[in-house]
C-alpha positions as protocol buffer text, in pm:
chain_id: "A"
residue {
  index: 1
  type: MET
  ca { x: 5150 y: 10713 z: 13321 }
}
residue {
  index: 2
  type: VAL
  ca { x: 5353 y: 10873 z: 13042 }
}
residue {
  index: 3
  type: LYS
  ca { x: 5132 y: 11000 z: 12760 }
}
residue {
  index: 4
  type: ALA
  ca { x: 5180 y: 10797 z: 12442 }
}
residue {
  index: 5
  type: ILE
  ca { x: 5416 y: 10960 z: 12192 }
}
residue {
  index: 6
  type: GLU
  ca { x: 5392 y: 10882 z: 11822 }
}
residue {
  index: 7
  type: PRO
  ca { x: 5538 y: 11135 z: 11575 }
}
residue {
  index: 8
  type: LEU
  ca { x: 5847 y: 10969 z: 11431 }
}
residue {
  index: 9
  type: GLN
  ca { x: 6087 y: 11256 z: 11479 }
}
residue {
  index: 10
  type: HIS
  ca { x: 5976 y: 11297 z: 11839 }
}
residue {
  index: 11
  type: LEU
  ca { x: 6030 y: 10926 z: 11901 }
}
residue {
  index: 12
  type: LEU
  ca { x: 6389 y: 10957 z: 11780 }
}
residue {
  index: 13
  type: SER
  ca { x: 6448 y: 11271 z: 11984 }
}
residue {
  index: 14
  type: VAL
  ca { x: 6321 y: 11108 z: 12303 }
}
residue {
  index: 15
  type: ALA
  ca { x: 6519 y: 10789 z: 12242 }
}
residue {
  index: 16
  type: ARG
  ca { x: 6840 y: 10981 z: 12182 }
}
residue {
  index: 17
  type: ALA
  ca { x: 6795 y: 11207 z: 12483 }
}
residue {
  index: 18
  type: GLU
  ca { x: 6674 y: 10972 z: 12755 }
}
residue {
  index: 19
  type: LEU
  ca { x: 6693 y: 10604 z: 12663 }
}
residue {
  index: 20
  type: PHE
  ca { x: 6962 y: 10333 z: 12650 }
}
residue {
  index: 21
  type: THR
  ca { x: 6981 y: 9973 z: 12533 }
}
residue {
  index: 22
  type: ALA
  ca { x: 6927 y: 9810 z: 12874 }
}
residue {
  index: 23
  type: VAL
  ca { x: 6593 y: 9979 z: 12940 }
}
residue {
  index: 24
  type: ILE
  ca { x: 6473 y: 9926 z: 12583 }
}
residue {
  index: 25
  type: GLY
  ca { x: 6573 y: 9560 z: 12601 }
}
residue {
  index: 26
  type: ASP
  ca { x: 6384 y: 9517 z: 12929 }
}
residue {
  index: 27
  type: VAL
  ca { x: 6069 y: 9665 z: 12777 }
}
residue {
  index: 28
  type: LEU
  ca { x: 6099 y: 9445 z: 12468 }
}
residue {
  index: 29
  type: ASP
  ca { x: 6124 y: 9140 z: 12696 }
}
residue {
  index: 30
  type: GLN
  ca { x: 5805 y: 9249 z: 12874 }
}
residue {
  index: 31
  type: MET
  ca { x: 5634 y: 9280 z: 12536 }
}
residue {
  index: 32
  type: GLY
  ca { x: 5736 y: 8926 z: 12442 }
}
residue {
  index: 33
  type: LEU
  ca { x: 6004 y: 9041 z: 12195 }
}
residue {
  index: 34
  type: THR
  ca { x: 6288 y: 8848 z: 12358 }
}
residue {
  index: 35
  type: ARG
  ca { x: 6530 y: 8809 z: 12064 }
}
residue {
  index: 36
  type: GLN
  ca { x: 6606 y: 9163 z: 11950 }
}
residue {
  index: 37
  type: PHE
  ca { x: 6971 y: 9206 z: 12054 }
}
residue {
  index: 38
  type: LEU
  ca { x: 7250 y: 9141 z: 11805 }
}
residue {
  index: 39
  type: ARG
  ca { x: 7556 y: 8945 z: 11920 }
}
residue {
  index: 40
  type: PRO
  ca { x: 7750 y: 9094 z: 12216 }
}
residue {
  index: 41
  type: CYS
  ca { x: 8069 y: 9165 z: 12019 }
}
residue {
  index: 42
  type: LEU
  ca { x: 7881 y: 9390 z: 11776 }
}
residue {
  index: 43
  type: ARG
  ca { x: 7887 y: 9730 z: 11939 }
}
residue {
  index: 44
  type: PRO
  ca { x: 7985 y: 10093 z: 11870 }
}
residue {
  index: 45
  type: ILE
  ca { x: 8356 y: 10139 z: 11814 }
}
residue {
  index: 46
  type: THR
  ca { x: 8394 y: 10376 z: 12111 }
}
residue {
  index: 47
  type: PRO
  ca { x: 8212 y: 10369 z: 12448 }
}
residue {
  index: 48
  type: VAL
  ca { x: 8057 y: 10711 z: 12391 }
}
residue {
  index: 49
  type: MET
  ca { x: 7911 y: 10644 z: 12046 }
}
residue {
  index: 50
  type: ARG
  ca { x: 7534 y: 10600 z: 12025 }
}
residue {
  index: 51
  type: ILE
  ca { x: 7339 y: 10490 z: 11718 }
}
residue {
  index: 52
  type: VAL
  ca { x: 6968 y: 10576 z: 11702 }
}
residue {
  index: 53
  type: GLY
  ca { x: 6785 y: 10573 z: 11370 }
}
residue {
  index: 54
  type: TRP
  ca { x: 6568 y: 10394 z: 11118 }
}
residue {
  index: 55
  type: ALA
  ca { x: 6701 y: 10078 z: 10954 }
}
residue {
  index: 56
  type: MET
  ca { x: 6810 y: 10073 z: 10594 }
}
residue {
  index: 57
  type: PRO
  ca { x: 6898 y: 9703 z: 10555 }
}
residue {
  index: 58
  type: VAL
  ca { x: 7179 y: 9615 z: 10313 }
}
residue {
  index: 59
  type: GLU
  ca { x: 7265 y: 9270 z: 10176 }
}
residue {
  index: 60
  type: GLU
  ca { x: 7633 y: 9181 z: 10144 }
}
residue {
  index: 61
  type: ARG
  ca { x: 7771 y: 8863 z: 9987 }
}
residue {
  index: 62
  type: ASP
  ca { x: 8112 y: 8706 z: 9932 }
}
residue {
  index: 63
  type: LEU
  ca { x: 8272 y: 8701 z: 9587 }
}
residue {
  index: 64
  type: PRO
  ca { x: 8428 y: 8387 z: 9434 }
}
residue {
  index: 65
  type: GLU
  ca { x: 8795 y: 8347 z: 9516 }
}
residue {
  index: 66
  type: ASP
  ca { x: 8879 y: 8295 z: 9149 }
}
residue {
  index: 67
  type: PRO
  ca { x: 8908 y: 8641 z: 8987 }
}
residue {
  index: 68
  type: GLU
  ca { x: 8786 y: 8501 z: 8653 }
}
residue {
  index: 69
  type: GLN
  ca { x: 8455 y: 8404 z: 8813 }
}
residue {
  index: 70
  type: ARG
  ca { x: 8382 y: 8754 z: 8940 }
}
residue {
  index: 71
  type: VAL
  ca { x: 8138 y: 8953 z: 8732 }
}
residue {
  index: 72
  type: GLY
  ca { x: 7994 y: 9300 z: 8764 }
}
residue {
  index: 73
  type: LYS
  ca { x: 8140 y: 9619 z: 8898 }
}
residue {
  index: 74
  type: PRO
  ca { x: 8360 y: 9648 z: 9209 }
}
residue {
  index: 75
  type: PHE
  ca { x: 8163 y: 9652 z: 9536 }
}
residue {
  index: 76
  type: GLY
  ca { x: 7845 y: 9549 z: 9351 }
}
residue {
  index: 77
  type: ARG
  ca { x: 7563 y: 9793 z: 9433 }
}
residue {
  index: 78
  type: MET
  ca { x: 7732 y: 9945 z: 9737 }
}
residue {
  index: 79
  type: PHE
  ca { x: 7755 y: 10295 z: 9590 }
}
residue {
  index: 80
  type: GLU
  ca { x: 7385 y: 10293 z: 9498 }
}
residue {
  index: 81
  type: ALA
  ca { x: 7291 y: 10182 z: 9848 }
}
residue {
  index: 82
  type: LEU
  ca { x: 7518 y: 10437 z: 10011 }
}
residue {
  index: 83
  type: ASP
  ca { x: 7385 y: 10723 z: 9798 }
}
residue {
  index: 84
  type: ASP
  ca { x: 7027 y: 10620 z: 9882 }
}
residue {
  index: 85
  type: LEU
  ca { x: 7072 y: 10681 z: 10256 }
}
residue {
  index: 86
  type: GLN
  ca { x: 6818 y: 10926 z: 10398 }
}
residue {
  index: 87
  type: PRO
  ca { x: 6841 y: 11150 z: 10708 }
}
residue {
  index: 88
  type: ASP
  ca { x: 6819 y: 10957 z: 11037 }
}
residue {
  index: 89
  type: GLU
  ca { x: 6868 y: 10621 z: 10865 }
}
residue {
  index: 90
  type: VAL
  ca { x: 7114 y: 10352 z: 10975 }
}
residue {
  index: 91
  type: TYR
  ca { x: 7303 y: 10149 z: 10716 }
}
residue {
  index: 92
  type: ILE
  ca { x: 7277 y: 9798 z: 10862 }
}
residue {
  index: 93
  type: CYS
  ca { x: 7465 y: 9536 z: 10663 }
}
residue {
  index: 94
  type: ALA
  ca { x: 7485 y: 9154 z: 10686 }
}
residue {
  index: 95
  type: GLY
  ca { x: 7525 y: 8840 z: 10476 }
}
residue {
  index: 96
  type: SER
  ca { x: 7898 y: 8803 z: 10416 }
}
residue {
  index: 97
  type: SER
  ca { x: 8169 y: 8611 z: 10595 }
}
residue {
  index: 98
  type: PRO
  ca { x: 8358 y: 8805 z: 10866 }
}
residue {
  index: 99
  type: THR
  ca { x: 8686 y: 8815 z: 10674 }
}
residue {
  index: 100
  type: TYR
  ca { x: 8704 y: 9175 z: 10553 }
}
residue {
  index: 101
  type: ALA
  ca { x: 8591 y: 9527 z: 10631 }
}
residue {
  index: 102
  type: LEU
  ca { x: 8240 y: 9631 z: 10528 }
}
residue {
  index: 103
  type: TRP
  ca { x: 8279 y: 10001 z: 10603 }
}
residue {
  index: 104
  type: GLY
  ca { x: 8545 y: 10271 z: 10602 }
}
residue {
  index: 105
  type: GLY
  ca { x: 8625 y: 10638 z: 10620 }
}
residue {
  index: 106
  type: LEU
  ca { x: 8500 y: 10750 z: 10278 }
}
residue {
  index: 107
  type: MET
  ca { x: 8173 y: 10564 z: 10328 }
}
residue {
  index: 108
  type: SER
  ca { x: 8136 y: 10744 z: 10661 }
}
residue {
  index: 109
  type: THR
  ca { x: 8201 y: 11077 z: 10489 }
}
residue {
  index: 110
  type: ARG
  ca { x: 7928 y: 11013 z: 10233 }
}
residue {
  index: 111
  type: ALA
  ca { x: 7682 y: 10877 z: 10490 }
}
residue {
  index: 112
  type: LYS
  ca { x: 7731 y: 11179 z: 10714 }
}
residue {
  index: 113
  type: ALA
  ca { x: 7669 y: 11411 z: 10419 }
}
residue {
  index: 114
  type: CYS
  ca { x: 7341 y: 11225 z: 10359 }
}
residue {
  index: 115
  type: GLY
  ca { x: 7238 y: 11290 z: 10720 }
}
residue {
  index: 116
  type: ALA
  ca { x: 7253 y: 10923 z: 10815 }
}
residue {
  index: 117
  type: ALA
  ca { x: 7243 y: 10828 z: 11184 }
}
residue {
  index: 118
  type: GLY
  ca { x: 7513 y: 10561 z: 11170 }
}
residue {
  index: 119
  type: ALA
  ca { x: 7622 y: 10223 z: 11038 }
}
residue {
  index: 120
  type: VAL
  ca { x: 7583 y: 9877 z: 11192 }
}
residue {
  index: 121
  type: LEU
  ca { x: 7801 y: 9609 z: 11035 }
}
residue {
  index: 122
  type: HIS
  ca { x: 7780 y: 9234 z: 11083 }
}
residue {
  index: 123
  type: GLY
  ca { x: 8153 y: 9230 z: 11025 }
}
residue {
  index: 124
  type: TYR
  ca { x: 8445 y: 9470 z: 11052 }
}
residue {
  index: 125
  type: HIS
  ca { x: 8519 y: 9835 z: 10980 }
}
residue {
  index: 126
  type: ARG
  ca { x: 8846 y: 10002 z: 10884 }
}
residue {
  index: 127
  type: ASP
  ca { x: 8987 y: 10356 z: 10867 }
}
residue {
  index: 128
  type: THR
  ca { x: 8914 y: 10394 z: 11238 }
}
residue {
  index: 129
  type: SER
  ca { x: 9100 y: 10724 z: 11271 }
}
residue {
  index: 130
  type: ASP
  ca { x: 8901 y: 10878 z: 10986 }
}
residue {
  index: 131
  type: ILE
  ca { x: 8570 y: 10760 z: 11133 }
}
residue {
  index: 132
  type: LEU
  ca { x: 8660 y: 10899 z: 11474 }
}
residue {
  index: 133
  type: ALA
  ca { x: 8763 y: 11232 z: 11321 }
}
residue {
  index: 134
  type: LEU
  ca { x: 8425 y: 11252 z: 11148 }
}
residue {
  index: 135
  type: ASP
  ca { x: 8246 y: 11160 z: 11472 }
}
residue {
  index: 136
  type: PHE
  ca { x: 8022 y: 10928 z: 11269 }
}
residue {
  index: 137
  type: PRO
  ca { x: 7863 y: 10646 z: 11475 }
}
residue {
  index: 138
  type: VAL
  ca { x: 7967 y: 10298 z: 11362 }
}
residue {
  index: 139
  type: ALA
  ca { x: 7908 y: 9960 z: 11527 }
}
residue {
  index: 140
  type: SER
  ca { x: 8098 y: 9649 z: 11417 }
}
residue {
  index: 141
  type: PHE
  ca { x: 8292 y: 9345 z: 11536 }
}
residue {
  index: 142
  type: GLY
  ca { x: 8602 y: 9563 z: 11551 }
}
residue {
  index: 143
  type: ALA
  ca { x: 8872 y: 9711 z: 11329 }
}
residue {
  index: 144
  type: TYR
  ca { x: 9025 y: 9507 z: 11045 }
}
residue {
  index: 145
  type: ALA
  ca { x: 9182 y: 9674 z: 10740 }
}
residue {
  index: 146
  type: GLN
  ca { x: 9140 y: 9397 z: 10481 }
}
residue {
  index: 147
  type: ASP
  ca { x: 8928 y: 9546 z: 10200 }
}
residue {
  index: 148
  type: GLN
  ca { x: 8606 y: 9405 z: 10062 }
}
residue {
  index: 149
  type: GLY
  ca { x: 8685 y: 9516 z: 9704 }
}
residue {
  index: 150
  type: VAL
  ca { x: 8800 y: 9174 z: 9578 }
}
residue {
  index: 151
  type: ARG
  ca { x: 8617 y: 8975 z: 9847 }
}
residue {
  index: 152
  type: GLY
  ca { x: 8260 y: 9098 z: 9874 }
}
residue {
  index: 153
  type: GLU
  ca { x: 7985 y: 9311 z: 9727 }
}
residue {
  index: 154
  type: VAL
  ca { x: 7647 y: 9462 z: 9805 }
}
residue {
  index: 155
  type: SER
  ca { x: 7372 y: 9268 z: 9628 }
}
residue {
  index: 156
  type: GLY
  ca { x: 7066 y: 9464 z: 9741 }
}
residue {
  index: 157
  type: TRP
  ca { x: 6920 y: 9706 z: 9993 }
}
residue {
  index: 158
  type: ARG
  ca { x: 6590 y: 9827 z: 10139 }
}
residue {
  index: 159
  type: ARG
  ca { x: 6458 y: 9476 z: 10174 }
}
residue {
  index: 160
  type: PRO
  ca { x: 6440 y: 9250 z: 10481 }
}
residue {
  index: 161
  type: ILE
  ca { x: 6757 y: 9085 z: 10607 }
}
residue {
  index: 162
  type: GLU
  ca { x: 6839 y: 8866 z: 10905 }
}
residue {
  index: 163
  type: VAL
  ca { x: 7117 y: 8958 z: 11147 }
}
residue {
  index: 164
  type: ASP
  ca { x: 7207 y: 8705 z: 11417 }
}
residue {
  index: 165
  type: GLY
  ca { x: 6859 y: 8558 z: 11391 }
}
residue {
  index: 166
  type: VAL
  ca { x: 6696 y: 8901 z: 11425 }
}
residue {
  index: 167
  type: SER
  ca { x: 6472 y: 9013 z: 11138 }
}
residue {
  index: 168
  type: VAL
  ca { x: 6548 y: 9366 z: 11018 }
}
residue {
  index: 169
  type: VAL
  ca { x: 6312 y: 9543 z: 10780 }
}
residue {
  index: 170
  type: PRO
  ca { x: 6325 y: 9899 z: 10647 }
}
residue {
  index: 171
  type: GLY
  ca { x: 6194 y: 10139 z: 10910 }
}
residue {
  index: 172
  type: ASP
  ca { x: 6277 y: 9934 z: 11219 }
}
residue {
  index: 173
  type: LEU
  ca { x: 6439 y: 10134 z: 11498 }
}
residue {
  index: 174
  type: ILE
  ca { x: 6808 y: 10058 z: 11549 }
}
residue {
  index: 175
  type: PHE
  ca { x: 6948 y: 10148 z: 11890 }
}
residue {
  index: 176
  type: GLY
  ca { x: 7309 y: 10098 z: 11991 }
}
residue {
  index: 177
  type: ASP
  ca { x: 7536 y: 10210 z: 12272 }
}
residue {
  index: 178
  type: ARG
  ca { x: 7828 y: 10073 z: 12473 }
}
residue {
  index: 179
  type: ASP
  ca { x: 7608 y: 9787 z: 12603 }
}
residue {
  index: 180
  type: GLY
  ca { x: 7513 y: 9651 z: 12261 }
}
residue {
  index: 181
  type: VAL
  ca { x: 7288 y: 9695 z: 11958 }
}
residue {
  index: 182
  type: LEU
  ca { x: 6922 y: 9598 z: 11929 }
}
residue {
  index: 183
  type: VAL
  ca { x: 6637 y: 9619 z: 11679 }
}
residue {
  index: 184
  type: VAL
  ca { x: 6287 y: 9743 z: 11761 }
}
residue {
  index: 185
  type: PRO
  ca { x: 6026 y: 9628 z: 11505 }
}
residue {
  index: 186
  type: GLN
  ca { x: 5867 y: 9931 z: 11342 }
}
residue {
  index: 187
  type: ASP
  ca { x: 5514 y: 9838 z: 11452 }
}
residue {
  index: 188
  type: ALA
  ca { x: 5633 y: 9826 z: 11816 }
}
residue {
  index: 189
  type: VAL
  ca { x: 5836 y: 10149 z: 11820 }
}
residue {
  index: 190
  type: ALA
  ca { x: 5576 y: 10383 z: 11969 }
}
residue {
  index: 191
  type: GLU
  ca { x: 5482 y: 10145 z: 12250 }
}
residue {
  index: 192
  type: THR
  ca { x: 5843 y: 10050 z: 12321 }
}
residue {
  index: 193
  type: VAL
  ca { x: 5967 y: 10410 z: 12348 }
}
residue {
  index: 194
  type: THR
  ca { x: 5669 y: 10516 z: 12558 }
}
residue {
  index: 195
  type: ARG
  ca { x: 5711 y: 10227 z: 12803 }
}
residue {
  index: 196
  type: ALA
  ca { x: 6090 y: 10264 z: 12812 }
}
residue {
  index: 197
  type: LEU
  ca { x: 6054 y: 10632 z: 12895 }
}
residue {
  index: 198
  type: GLU
  ca { x: 5819 y: 10549 z: 13180 }
}
residue {
  index: 199
  type: LYS
  ca { x: 6060 y: 10283 z: 13307 }
}
residue {
  index: 200
  type: VAL
  ca { x: 6371 y: 10500 z: 13297 }
}
residue {
  index: 201
  type: ARG
  ca { x: 6197 y: 10780 z: 13483 }
}
residue {
  index: 202
  type: SER
  ca { x: 6081 y: 10530 z: 13748 }
}
residue {
  index: 203
  type: GLU
  ca { x: 6436 y: 10397 z: 13776 }
}
residue {
  index: 204
  type: ASN
  ca { x: 6559 y: 10750 z: 13842 }
}
residue {
  index: 205
  type: LEU
  ca { x: 6319 y: 10767 z: 14137 }
}
residue {
  index: 206
  type: VAL
  ca { x: 6442 y: 10427 z: 14260 }
}
residue {
  index: 207
  type: ALA
  ca { x: 6804 y: 10544 z: 14243 }
}
residue {
  index: 208
  type: LYS
  ca { x: 6721 y: 10846 z: 14457 }
}
residue {
  index: 209
  type: ALA
  ca { x: 6532 y: 10628 z: 14707 }
}
residue {
  index: 210
  type: LEU
  ca { x: 6819 y: 10378 z: 14734 }
}
residue {
  index: 211
  type: SER
  ca { x: 7068 y: 10660 z: 14783 }
}
residue {
  index: 212
  type: ALA
  ca { x: 6848 y: 10791 z: 15064 }
}
residue {
  index: 213
  type: GLY
  ca { x: 6859 y: 10456 z: 15244 }
}
residue {
  index: 214
  type: MET
  ca { x: 6557 y: 10261 z: 15115 }
}
residue {
  index: 215
  type: THR
  ca { x: 6622 y: 9887 z: 15085 }
}
residue {
  index: 216
  type: SER
  ca { x: 6613 y: 9720 z: 14745 }
}
residue {
  index: 217
  type: GLN
  ca { x: 6304 y: 9518 z: 14845 }
}
residue {
  index: 218
  type: GLN
  ca { x: 6123 y: 9830 z: 14962 }
}
residue {
  index: 219
  type: ALA
  ca { x: 6216 y: 10009 z: 14642 }
}
residue {
  index: 220
  type: PHE
  ca { x: 6088 y: 9724 z: 14427 }
}
residue {
  index: 221
  type: ASP
  ca { x: 5766 y: 9699 z: 14627 }
}
residue {
  index: 222
  type: THR
  ca { x: 5715 y: 10073 z: 14592 }
}
residue {
  index: 223
  type: TYR
  ca { x: 5812 y: 10136 z: 14231 }
}
residue {
  index: 224
  type: GLY
  ca { x: 5794 y: 9793 z: 14068 }
}
residue {
  index: 225
  type: VAL
  ca { x: 6134 y: 9823 z: 13898 }
}
residue {
  index: 226
  type: MET
  ca { x: 6491 y: 9736 z: 13989 }
}
């Protein structure tokens, strides 16, 4: 049995070093948390990008099409939200229609300077080359250069949002890799990481046993995982 691990920074370190979405998702299923994955097309923009950090939820909304009906400053409160990012936080944004980019190169530059762990967008990103050059982790529906400036704005942040039917509150653990993005509720983080660590280490033993000739049934009977 793996000893329970609780300090927040250690949880992040372990998750980044040893875990992946599939094993975390399996553990969440076992815990009865069966709706924690975001939609399949929302994933990091390269196969090697990984996003592991604490959620900073951001609310986005569409602007009226008529320019005369738009009030307030461009991008709404986006600059305030961006500047409020803390180390190891993930800017996770939802609420608008998927018709424009919610993130770009300059936002990535500022977020990286803040020590943020990444951005997860329920929509598109742009400035892909700049983001890749910065090596800043971003997950989205894909690349699309149409700007949000005259189409959308940030209306609030650091309060609960819903993304694809998944509740996201400040402090939840966001985990993303090439197989998808999921949300671990903050009150389940310690148990989830501890159990996922135990599972992944057991799976490593199973892989060695299978490579040595053990049958899949024997491996499952012996280790209880497959």
